[in-house]
Coordinates of C-alpha atoms in Angstrom, one line a residue:
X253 CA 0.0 0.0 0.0
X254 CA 1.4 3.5 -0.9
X255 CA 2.0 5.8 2.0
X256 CA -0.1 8.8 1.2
X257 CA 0.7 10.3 4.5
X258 CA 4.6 11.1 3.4
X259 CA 3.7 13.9 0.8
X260 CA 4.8 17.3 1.5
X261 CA 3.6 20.3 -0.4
X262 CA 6.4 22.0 -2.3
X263 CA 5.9 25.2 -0.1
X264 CA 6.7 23.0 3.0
X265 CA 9.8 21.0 1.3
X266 CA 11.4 23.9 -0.3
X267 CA 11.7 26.0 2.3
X268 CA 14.6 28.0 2.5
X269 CA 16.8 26.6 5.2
X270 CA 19.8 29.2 4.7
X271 CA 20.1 32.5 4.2
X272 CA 21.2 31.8 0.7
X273 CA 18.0 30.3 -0.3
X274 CA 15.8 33.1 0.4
X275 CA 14.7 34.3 -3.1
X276 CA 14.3 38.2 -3.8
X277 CA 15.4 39.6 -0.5
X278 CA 19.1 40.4 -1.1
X279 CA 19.4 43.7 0.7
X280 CA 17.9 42.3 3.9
X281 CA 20.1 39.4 3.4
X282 CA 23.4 41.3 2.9
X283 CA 22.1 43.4 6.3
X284 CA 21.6 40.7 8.3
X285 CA 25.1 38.9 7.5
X286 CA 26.6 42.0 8.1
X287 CA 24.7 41.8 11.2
X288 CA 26.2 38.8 12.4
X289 CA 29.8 39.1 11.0
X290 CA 30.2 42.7 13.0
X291 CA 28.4 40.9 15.9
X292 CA 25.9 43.4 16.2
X293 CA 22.9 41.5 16.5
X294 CA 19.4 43.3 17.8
X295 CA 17.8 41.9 20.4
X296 CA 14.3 42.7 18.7
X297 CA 13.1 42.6 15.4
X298 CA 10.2 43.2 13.3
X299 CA 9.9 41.4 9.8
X300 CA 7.2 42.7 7.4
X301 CA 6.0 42.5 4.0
X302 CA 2.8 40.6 2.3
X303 CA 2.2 37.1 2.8
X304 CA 4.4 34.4 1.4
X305 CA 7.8 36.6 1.3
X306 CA 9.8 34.4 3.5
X307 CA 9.1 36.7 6.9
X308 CA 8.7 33.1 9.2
X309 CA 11.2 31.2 7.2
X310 CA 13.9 34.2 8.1
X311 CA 13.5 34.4 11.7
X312 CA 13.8 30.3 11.7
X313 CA 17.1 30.7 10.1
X314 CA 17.8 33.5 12.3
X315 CA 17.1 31.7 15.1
X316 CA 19.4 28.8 13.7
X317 CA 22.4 31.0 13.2
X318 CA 22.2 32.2 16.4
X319 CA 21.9 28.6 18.0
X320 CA 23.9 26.5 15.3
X321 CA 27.1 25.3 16.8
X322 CA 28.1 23.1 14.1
X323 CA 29.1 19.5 13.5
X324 CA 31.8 19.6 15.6
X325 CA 30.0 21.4 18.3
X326 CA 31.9 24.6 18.5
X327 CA 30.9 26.7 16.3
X328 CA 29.5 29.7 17.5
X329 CA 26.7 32.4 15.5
X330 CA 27.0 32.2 12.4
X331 CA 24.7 33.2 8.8
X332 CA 25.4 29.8 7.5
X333 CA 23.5 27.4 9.5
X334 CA 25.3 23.7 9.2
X335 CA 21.4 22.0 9.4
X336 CA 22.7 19.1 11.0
X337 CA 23.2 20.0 14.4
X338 CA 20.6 18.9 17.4
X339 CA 20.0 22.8 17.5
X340 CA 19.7 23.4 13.7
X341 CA 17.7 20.0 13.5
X342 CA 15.5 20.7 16.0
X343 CA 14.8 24.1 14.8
X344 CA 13.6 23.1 11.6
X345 CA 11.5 20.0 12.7
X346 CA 9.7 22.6 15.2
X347 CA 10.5 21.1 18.5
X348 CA 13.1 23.3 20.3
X349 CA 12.4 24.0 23.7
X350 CA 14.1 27.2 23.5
X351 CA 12.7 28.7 20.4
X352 CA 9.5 29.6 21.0
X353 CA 7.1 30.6 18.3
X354 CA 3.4 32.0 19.3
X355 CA 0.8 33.3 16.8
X356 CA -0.7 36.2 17.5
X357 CA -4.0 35.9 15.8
X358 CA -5.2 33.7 18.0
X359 CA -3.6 34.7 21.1
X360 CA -4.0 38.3 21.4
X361 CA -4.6 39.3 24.9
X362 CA -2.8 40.5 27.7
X363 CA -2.4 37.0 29.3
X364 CA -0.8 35.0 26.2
X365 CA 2.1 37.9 26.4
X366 CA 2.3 37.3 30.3
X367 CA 3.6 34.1 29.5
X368 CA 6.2 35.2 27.5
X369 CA 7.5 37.9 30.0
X370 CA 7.3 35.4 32.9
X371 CA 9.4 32.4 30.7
X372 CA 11.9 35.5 29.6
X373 CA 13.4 35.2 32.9
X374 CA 14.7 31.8 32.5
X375 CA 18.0 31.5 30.6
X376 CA 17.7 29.0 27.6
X377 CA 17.5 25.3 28.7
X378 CA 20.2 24.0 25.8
X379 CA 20.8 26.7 23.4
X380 CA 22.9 30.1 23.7
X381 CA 19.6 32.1 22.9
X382 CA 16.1 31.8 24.0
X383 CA 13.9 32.8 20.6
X384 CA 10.6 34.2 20.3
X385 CA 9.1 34.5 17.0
X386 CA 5.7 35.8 17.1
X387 CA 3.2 35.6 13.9
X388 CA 0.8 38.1 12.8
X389 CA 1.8 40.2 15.7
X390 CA -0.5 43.5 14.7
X391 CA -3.0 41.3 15.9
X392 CA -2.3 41.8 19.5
X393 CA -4.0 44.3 21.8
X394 CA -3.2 47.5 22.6
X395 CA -3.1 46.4 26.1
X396 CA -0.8 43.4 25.3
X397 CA 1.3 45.6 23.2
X398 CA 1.8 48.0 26.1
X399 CA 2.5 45.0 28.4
X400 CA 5.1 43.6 25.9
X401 CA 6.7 47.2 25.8
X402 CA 9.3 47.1 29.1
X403 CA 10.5 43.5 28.3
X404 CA 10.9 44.7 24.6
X405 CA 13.3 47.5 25.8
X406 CA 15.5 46.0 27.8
X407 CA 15.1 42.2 27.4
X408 CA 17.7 39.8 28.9
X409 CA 21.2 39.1 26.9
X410 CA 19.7 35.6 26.5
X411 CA 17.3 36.7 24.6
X412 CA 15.6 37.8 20.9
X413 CA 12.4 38.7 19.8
X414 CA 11.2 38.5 16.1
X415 CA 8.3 40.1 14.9
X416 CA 6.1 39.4 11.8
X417 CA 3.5 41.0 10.4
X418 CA 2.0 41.8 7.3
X419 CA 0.1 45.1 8.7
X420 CA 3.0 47.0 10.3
X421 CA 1.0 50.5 10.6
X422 CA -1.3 48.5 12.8
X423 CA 1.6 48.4 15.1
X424 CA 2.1 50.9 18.0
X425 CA 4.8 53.8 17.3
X426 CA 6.1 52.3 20.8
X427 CA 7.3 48.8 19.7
X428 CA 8.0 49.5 16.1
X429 CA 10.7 52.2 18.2
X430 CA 12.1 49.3 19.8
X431 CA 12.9 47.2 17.4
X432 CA 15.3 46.9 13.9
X433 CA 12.4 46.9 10.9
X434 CA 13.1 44.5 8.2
X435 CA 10.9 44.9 5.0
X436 CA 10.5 42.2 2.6
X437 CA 10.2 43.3 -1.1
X438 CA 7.1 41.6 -3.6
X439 CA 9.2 38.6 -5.2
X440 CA 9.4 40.1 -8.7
X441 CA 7.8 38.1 -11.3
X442 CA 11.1 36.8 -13.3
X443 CA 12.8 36.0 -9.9
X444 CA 9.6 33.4 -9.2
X445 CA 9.9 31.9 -12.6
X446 CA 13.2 31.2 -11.8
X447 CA 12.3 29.8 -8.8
X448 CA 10.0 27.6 -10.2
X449 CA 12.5 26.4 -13.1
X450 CA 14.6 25.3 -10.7
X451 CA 12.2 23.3 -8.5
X452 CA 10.8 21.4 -11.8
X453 CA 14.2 20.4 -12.3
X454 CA 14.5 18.9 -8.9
X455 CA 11.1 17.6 -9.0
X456 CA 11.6 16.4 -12.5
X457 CA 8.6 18.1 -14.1
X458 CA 8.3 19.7 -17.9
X459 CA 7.2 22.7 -17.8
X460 CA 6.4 25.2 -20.2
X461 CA 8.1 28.6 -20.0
X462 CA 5.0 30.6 -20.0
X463 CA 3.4 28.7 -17.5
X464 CA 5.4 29.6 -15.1
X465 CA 5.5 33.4 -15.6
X466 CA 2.0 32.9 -15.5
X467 CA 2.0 31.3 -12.4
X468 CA 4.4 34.4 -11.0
X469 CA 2.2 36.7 -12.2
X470 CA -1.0 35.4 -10.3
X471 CA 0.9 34.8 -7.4
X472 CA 1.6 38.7 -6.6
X473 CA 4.7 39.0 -5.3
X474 CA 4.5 36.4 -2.7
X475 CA 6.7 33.0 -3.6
X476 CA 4.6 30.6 -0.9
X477 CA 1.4 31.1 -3.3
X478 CA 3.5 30.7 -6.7
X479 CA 4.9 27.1 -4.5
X480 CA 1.0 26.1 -4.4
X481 CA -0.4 27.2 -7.3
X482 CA 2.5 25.1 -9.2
X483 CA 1.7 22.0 -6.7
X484 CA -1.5 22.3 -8.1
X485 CA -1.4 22.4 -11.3
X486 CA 1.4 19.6 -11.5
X487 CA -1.3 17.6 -9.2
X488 CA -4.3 17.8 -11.6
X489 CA -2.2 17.7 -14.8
X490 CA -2.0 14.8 -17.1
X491 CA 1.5 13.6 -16.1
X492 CA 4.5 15.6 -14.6
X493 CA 4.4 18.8 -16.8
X494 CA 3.2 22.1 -16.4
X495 CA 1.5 23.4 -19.6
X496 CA 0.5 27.1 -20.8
X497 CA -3.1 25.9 -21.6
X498 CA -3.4 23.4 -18.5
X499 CA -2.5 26.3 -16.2
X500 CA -4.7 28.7 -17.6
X501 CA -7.4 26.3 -17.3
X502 CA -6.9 25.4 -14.4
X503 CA -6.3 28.9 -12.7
X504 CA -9.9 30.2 -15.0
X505 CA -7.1 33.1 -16.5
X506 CA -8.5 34.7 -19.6
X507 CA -6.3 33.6 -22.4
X508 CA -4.0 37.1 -23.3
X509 CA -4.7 35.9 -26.9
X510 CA -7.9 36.8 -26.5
X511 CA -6.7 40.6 -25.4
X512 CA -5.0 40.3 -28.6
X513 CA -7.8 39.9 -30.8
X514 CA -9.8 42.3 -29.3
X515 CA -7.2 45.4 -29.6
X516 CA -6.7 43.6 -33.3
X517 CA -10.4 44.3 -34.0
X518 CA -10.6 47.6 -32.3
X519 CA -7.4 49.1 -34.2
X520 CA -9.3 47.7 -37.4
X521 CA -13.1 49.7 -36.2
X522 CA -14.5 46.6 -36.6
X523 CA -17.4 46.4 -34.1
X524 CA -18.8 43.5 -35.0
X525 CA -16.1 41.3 -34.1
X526 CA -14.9 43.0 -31.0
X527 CA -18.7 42.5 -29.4
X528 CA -18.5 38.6 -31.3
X529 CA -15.5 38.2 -29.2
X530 CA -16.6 39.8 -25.9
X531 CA -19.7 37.3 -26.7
X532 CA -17.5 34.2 -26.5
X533 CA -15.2 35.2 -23.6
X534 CA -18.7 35.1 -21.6
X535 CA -19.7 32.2 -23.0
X536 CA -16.6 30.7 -21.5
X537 CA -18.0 31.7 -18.0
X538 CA -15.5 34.7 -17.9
X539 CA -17.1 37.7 -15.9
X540 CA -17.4 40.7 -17.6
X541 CA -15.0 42.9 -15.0
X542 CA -12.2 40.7 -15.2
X543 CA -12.1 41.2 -18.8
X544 CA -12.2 44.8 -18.9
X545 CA -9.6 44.2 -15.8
X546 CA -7.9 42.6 -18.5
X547 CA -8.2 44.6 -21.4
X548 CA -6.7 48.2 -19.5
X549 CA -3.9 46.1 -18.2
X550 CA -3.2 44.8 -22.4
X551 CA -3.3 48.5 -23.0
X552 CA -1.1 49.4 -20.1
X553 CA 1.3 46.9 -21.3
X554 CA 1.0 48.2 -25.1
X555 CA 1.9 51.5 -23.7
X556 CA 4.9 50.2 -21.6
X557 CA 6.7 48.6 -25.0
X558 CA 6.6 51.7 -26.8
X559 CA 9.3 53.4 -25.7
X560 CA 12.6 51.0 -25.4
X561 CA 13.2 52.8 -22.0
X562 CA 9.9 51.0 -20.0
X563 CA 10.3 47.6 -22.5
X564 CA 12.0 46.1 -19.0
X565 CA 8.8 46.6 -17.3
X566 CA 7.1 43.9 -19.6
X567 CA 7.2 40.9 -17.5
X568 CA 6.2 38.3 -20.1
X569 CA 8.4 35.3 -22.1
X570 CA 10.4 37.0 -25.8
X571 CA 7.9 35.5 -27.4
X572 CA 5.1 37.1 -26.0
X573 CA 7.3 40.3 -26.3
X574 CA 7.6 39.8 -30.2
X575 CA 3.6 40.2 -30.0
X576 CA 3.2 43.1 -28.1
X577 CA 6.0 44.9 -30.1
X578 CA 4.0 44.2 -33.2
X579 CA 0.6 45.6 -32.0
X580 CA 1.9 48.3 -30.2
X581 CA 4.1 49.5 -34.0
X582 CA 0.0 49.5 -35.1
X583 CA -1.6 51.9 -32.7
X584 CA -0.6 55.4 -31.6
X585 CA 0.1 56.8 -28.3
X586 CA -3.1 58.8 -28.4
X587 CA -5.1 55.3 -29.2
X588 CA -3.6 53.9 -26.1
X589 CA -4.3 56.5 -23.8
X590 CA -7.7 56.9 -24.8
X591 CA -8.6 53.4 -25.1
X592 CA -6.8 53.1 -21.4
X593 CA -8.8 56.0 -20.1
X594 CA -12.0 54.4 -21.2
X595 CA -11.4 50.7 -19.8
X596 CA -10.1 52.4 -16.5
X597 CA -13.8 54.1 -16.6
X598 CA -15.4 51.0 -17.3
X599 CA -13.8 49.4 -14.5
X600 CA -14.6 52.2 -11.6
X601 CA -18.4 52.3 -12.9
X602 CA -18.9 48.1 -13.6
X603 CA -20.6 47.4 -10.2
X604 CA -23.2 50.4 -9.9
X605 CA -24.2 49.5 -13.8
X606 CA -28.0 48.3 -14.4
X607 CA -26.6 46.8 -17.1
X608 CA -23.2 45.8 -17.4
X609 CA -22.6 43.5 -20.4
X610 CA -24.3 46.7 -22.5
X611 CA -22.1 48.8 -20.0
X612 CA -18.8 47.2 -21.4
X613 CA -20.1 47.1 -25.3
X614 CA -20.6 50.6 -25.0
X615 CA -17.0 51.1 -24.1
X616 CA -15.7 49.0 -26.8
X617 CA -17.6 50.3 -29.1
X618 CA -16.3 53.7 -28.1
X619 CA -13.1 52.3 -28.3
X620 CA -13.9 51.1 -31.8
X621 CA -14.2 54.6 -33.1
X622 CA -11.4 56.3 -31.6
X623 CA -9.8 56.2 -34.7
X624 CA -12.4 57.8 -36.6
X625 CA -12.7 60.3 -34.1
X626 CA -9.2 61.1 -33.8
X627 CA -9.4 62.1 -38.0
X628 CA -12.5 63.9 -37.8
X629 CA -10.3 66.0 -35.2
X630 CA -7.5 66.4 -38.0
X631 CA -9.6 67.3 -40.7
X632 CA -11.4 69.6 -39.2
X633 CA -8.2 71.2 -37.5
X634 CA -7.0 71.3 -40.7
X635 CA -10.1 73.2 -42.4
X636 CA -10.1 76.0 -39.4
X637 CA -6.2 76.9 -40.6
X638 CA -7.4 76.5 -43.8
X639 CA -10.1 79.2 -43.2
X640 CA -7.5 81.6 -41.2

């Protein structure tokens, strides 16, 4: 019988274990070694950022660093963690006694950080430094915040504190004073791919470049989500591989070919087969927002490729590139803009519309004629200096 029970989500197994392995956080990174080689190590520190950045993970490995003493047992703090230490090992399996982690969400009185203050007083049992690493900690009361704040300021040699949150200004002024800030970036988009390419390759999955940016790109920033949105698709996909067409299926994304066609038809004035298409993207269950969601962010990227100065902030594969290029050599700044203005109208008015398929045909079709309109301007510019 297969033993279902030894899987472990990609999130869980890849999780950086050194300092090194944490992806898109290089300036914190070359702080915190820093840090530790001029042995200036605070006492308290806050890590922040969105979800899935690697704020947990960081005060883990800090927390091992400070601890690790190696395989022959003498080593003292260090940024490289050996990982095979009883410190380092126990660290990472979760079971030290001496590093302590507490979530805040669901323990956010007065009397969950009484425990803390009272255990501070003990030196660690085993380990040079007692660790607390507290999760979600804007979550705490104002009154546990203010009981946490004379521990915080002068807390015993023995001892660090490591903050996370992902809603820092919900944070007293007092605490964020007393401690060293940390703030951990969005994962940019090319540095997830990456990511991803190399965990295929470990995992032994095909994968399809585009794919995998598009997984980046619907992750946001945050490298835990790309992790499970890859597990995923890997999961429900016909074999080990990671397709373009799988992933978009199963994610329910809007094909950008689709975005294609549409600016294709509207360059061209042809109504009829911009509404056609808008027909069959809701035919295809797609909501009528996203699309026009969609559609400004096609034209936003248009705009972006048009001057070889903003081409870097086109996040897609070269051959996707090549496409956008082409397009944008078709329509004019003015198009762009326009058209842009009008989706980004569409989009703020879409819920208070009576009617919003007929509220998003209207905008293509005003899109549709932008051209026209744009001549009629000309000519009749033209025929006033004509007239002077």
């Amino acid at each position: 019988m297969t033993d279902t029970t030894a899987y472990r989500v990609l999130a869980r197994k890849y999780r950086p274990e050194t300092f090194a392995d944490l992806v898109g956080q290089e300036a914190m990174v070359r702080t915190l070694k820093n840090a530790f080689a001029a042995d200036r190590i605070a006492q308290a520190f806050i890590m922040t950022g969105i979800r899935g950045t690697g704020k947990t993970t960081t005060a883990r490995i800090i927390a091992k660093g400070m601890n690790c003493i190696g395989t022959d047992g003498t080593s003292g703090p260090t940024t490289e963690p050996c990982g095979a230490c009883e410190h380092c090992t126990a660290i990472m399996e979760g079971r030290h006694v001496d590093v302590i982690e507490m979530d805040a969400a669901s323990n956010t009185g007065v009397a969950n950080i009484r425990e803390i203050i009272d255990s501070v007083h003990y030196r660690a049992a085993s380990a040079r430094y007692k660790v607390y690493i507290i999760d979600e900690v804007h979550m705490l009361s104002t009154a546990a915040f203010n009981a946490f704040l004379k521990t915080l300021e002068e807390p015993p040699k023995y001892a660090i504190f490591i903050l996370a949150t992902t809603e820092k200004h919900k944070i007293i002024p007092t605490i964020l004073s007393r401690c060293q800030i940390f703030d951990f970036n969005r994962i940019q988009i090319k540095h997830i791919a990456e990511h991803l390419k190399y965990i295929a390759g470990k995992e032994e999955v095909d994968y399809e470049e585009e794919a995998l940016r598009l997984i980046a790109t619907k992750a946001d920033g945050a490298l835990r989500d790309a992790l499970s949105i890859f597990d995923l698709i890997v999961t429900y996909s016909a074999g080990k591989k990671v397709t373009y067409q799988e992933t978009i299926s199963n994610l329910n994304i809007l094909d950008y070919d689709y975005y294609f066609k549409v600016v294709d038809a509207l360059l061209e004035e042809n109504i009829s087969t911009t509404l056609l298409l808008f027909d069959e993207i809701l035919k295809k269950g797609f909501d009528g927002h996203n699309f026009i969601v969609g559609l400004s962010e096609h034209l936003r990227d248009l705009l972006v490729v048009k001057d070889e100065a903003t081409v870097e902030l086109l996040q897609v594969s070269e051959s996707a590139k090549e496409r956008y290029l082409e397009q944008t050599a078709r329509a004019s700044v003015s198009f762009l803009l326009s058209a842009l203005n009008l989706a980004n109208h569409c989009d703020i008015h879409y819920k208070t519309s009576k009617n919003q398929r007929l509220h998003v045909e209207l905008t293509l079709m005003k899109v549709a004629k932008l051209s026209q309109a744009f001549r009629l301007a000309t000519l009749a510019s033209v025929d006033s200096k004509k007239k002077a």
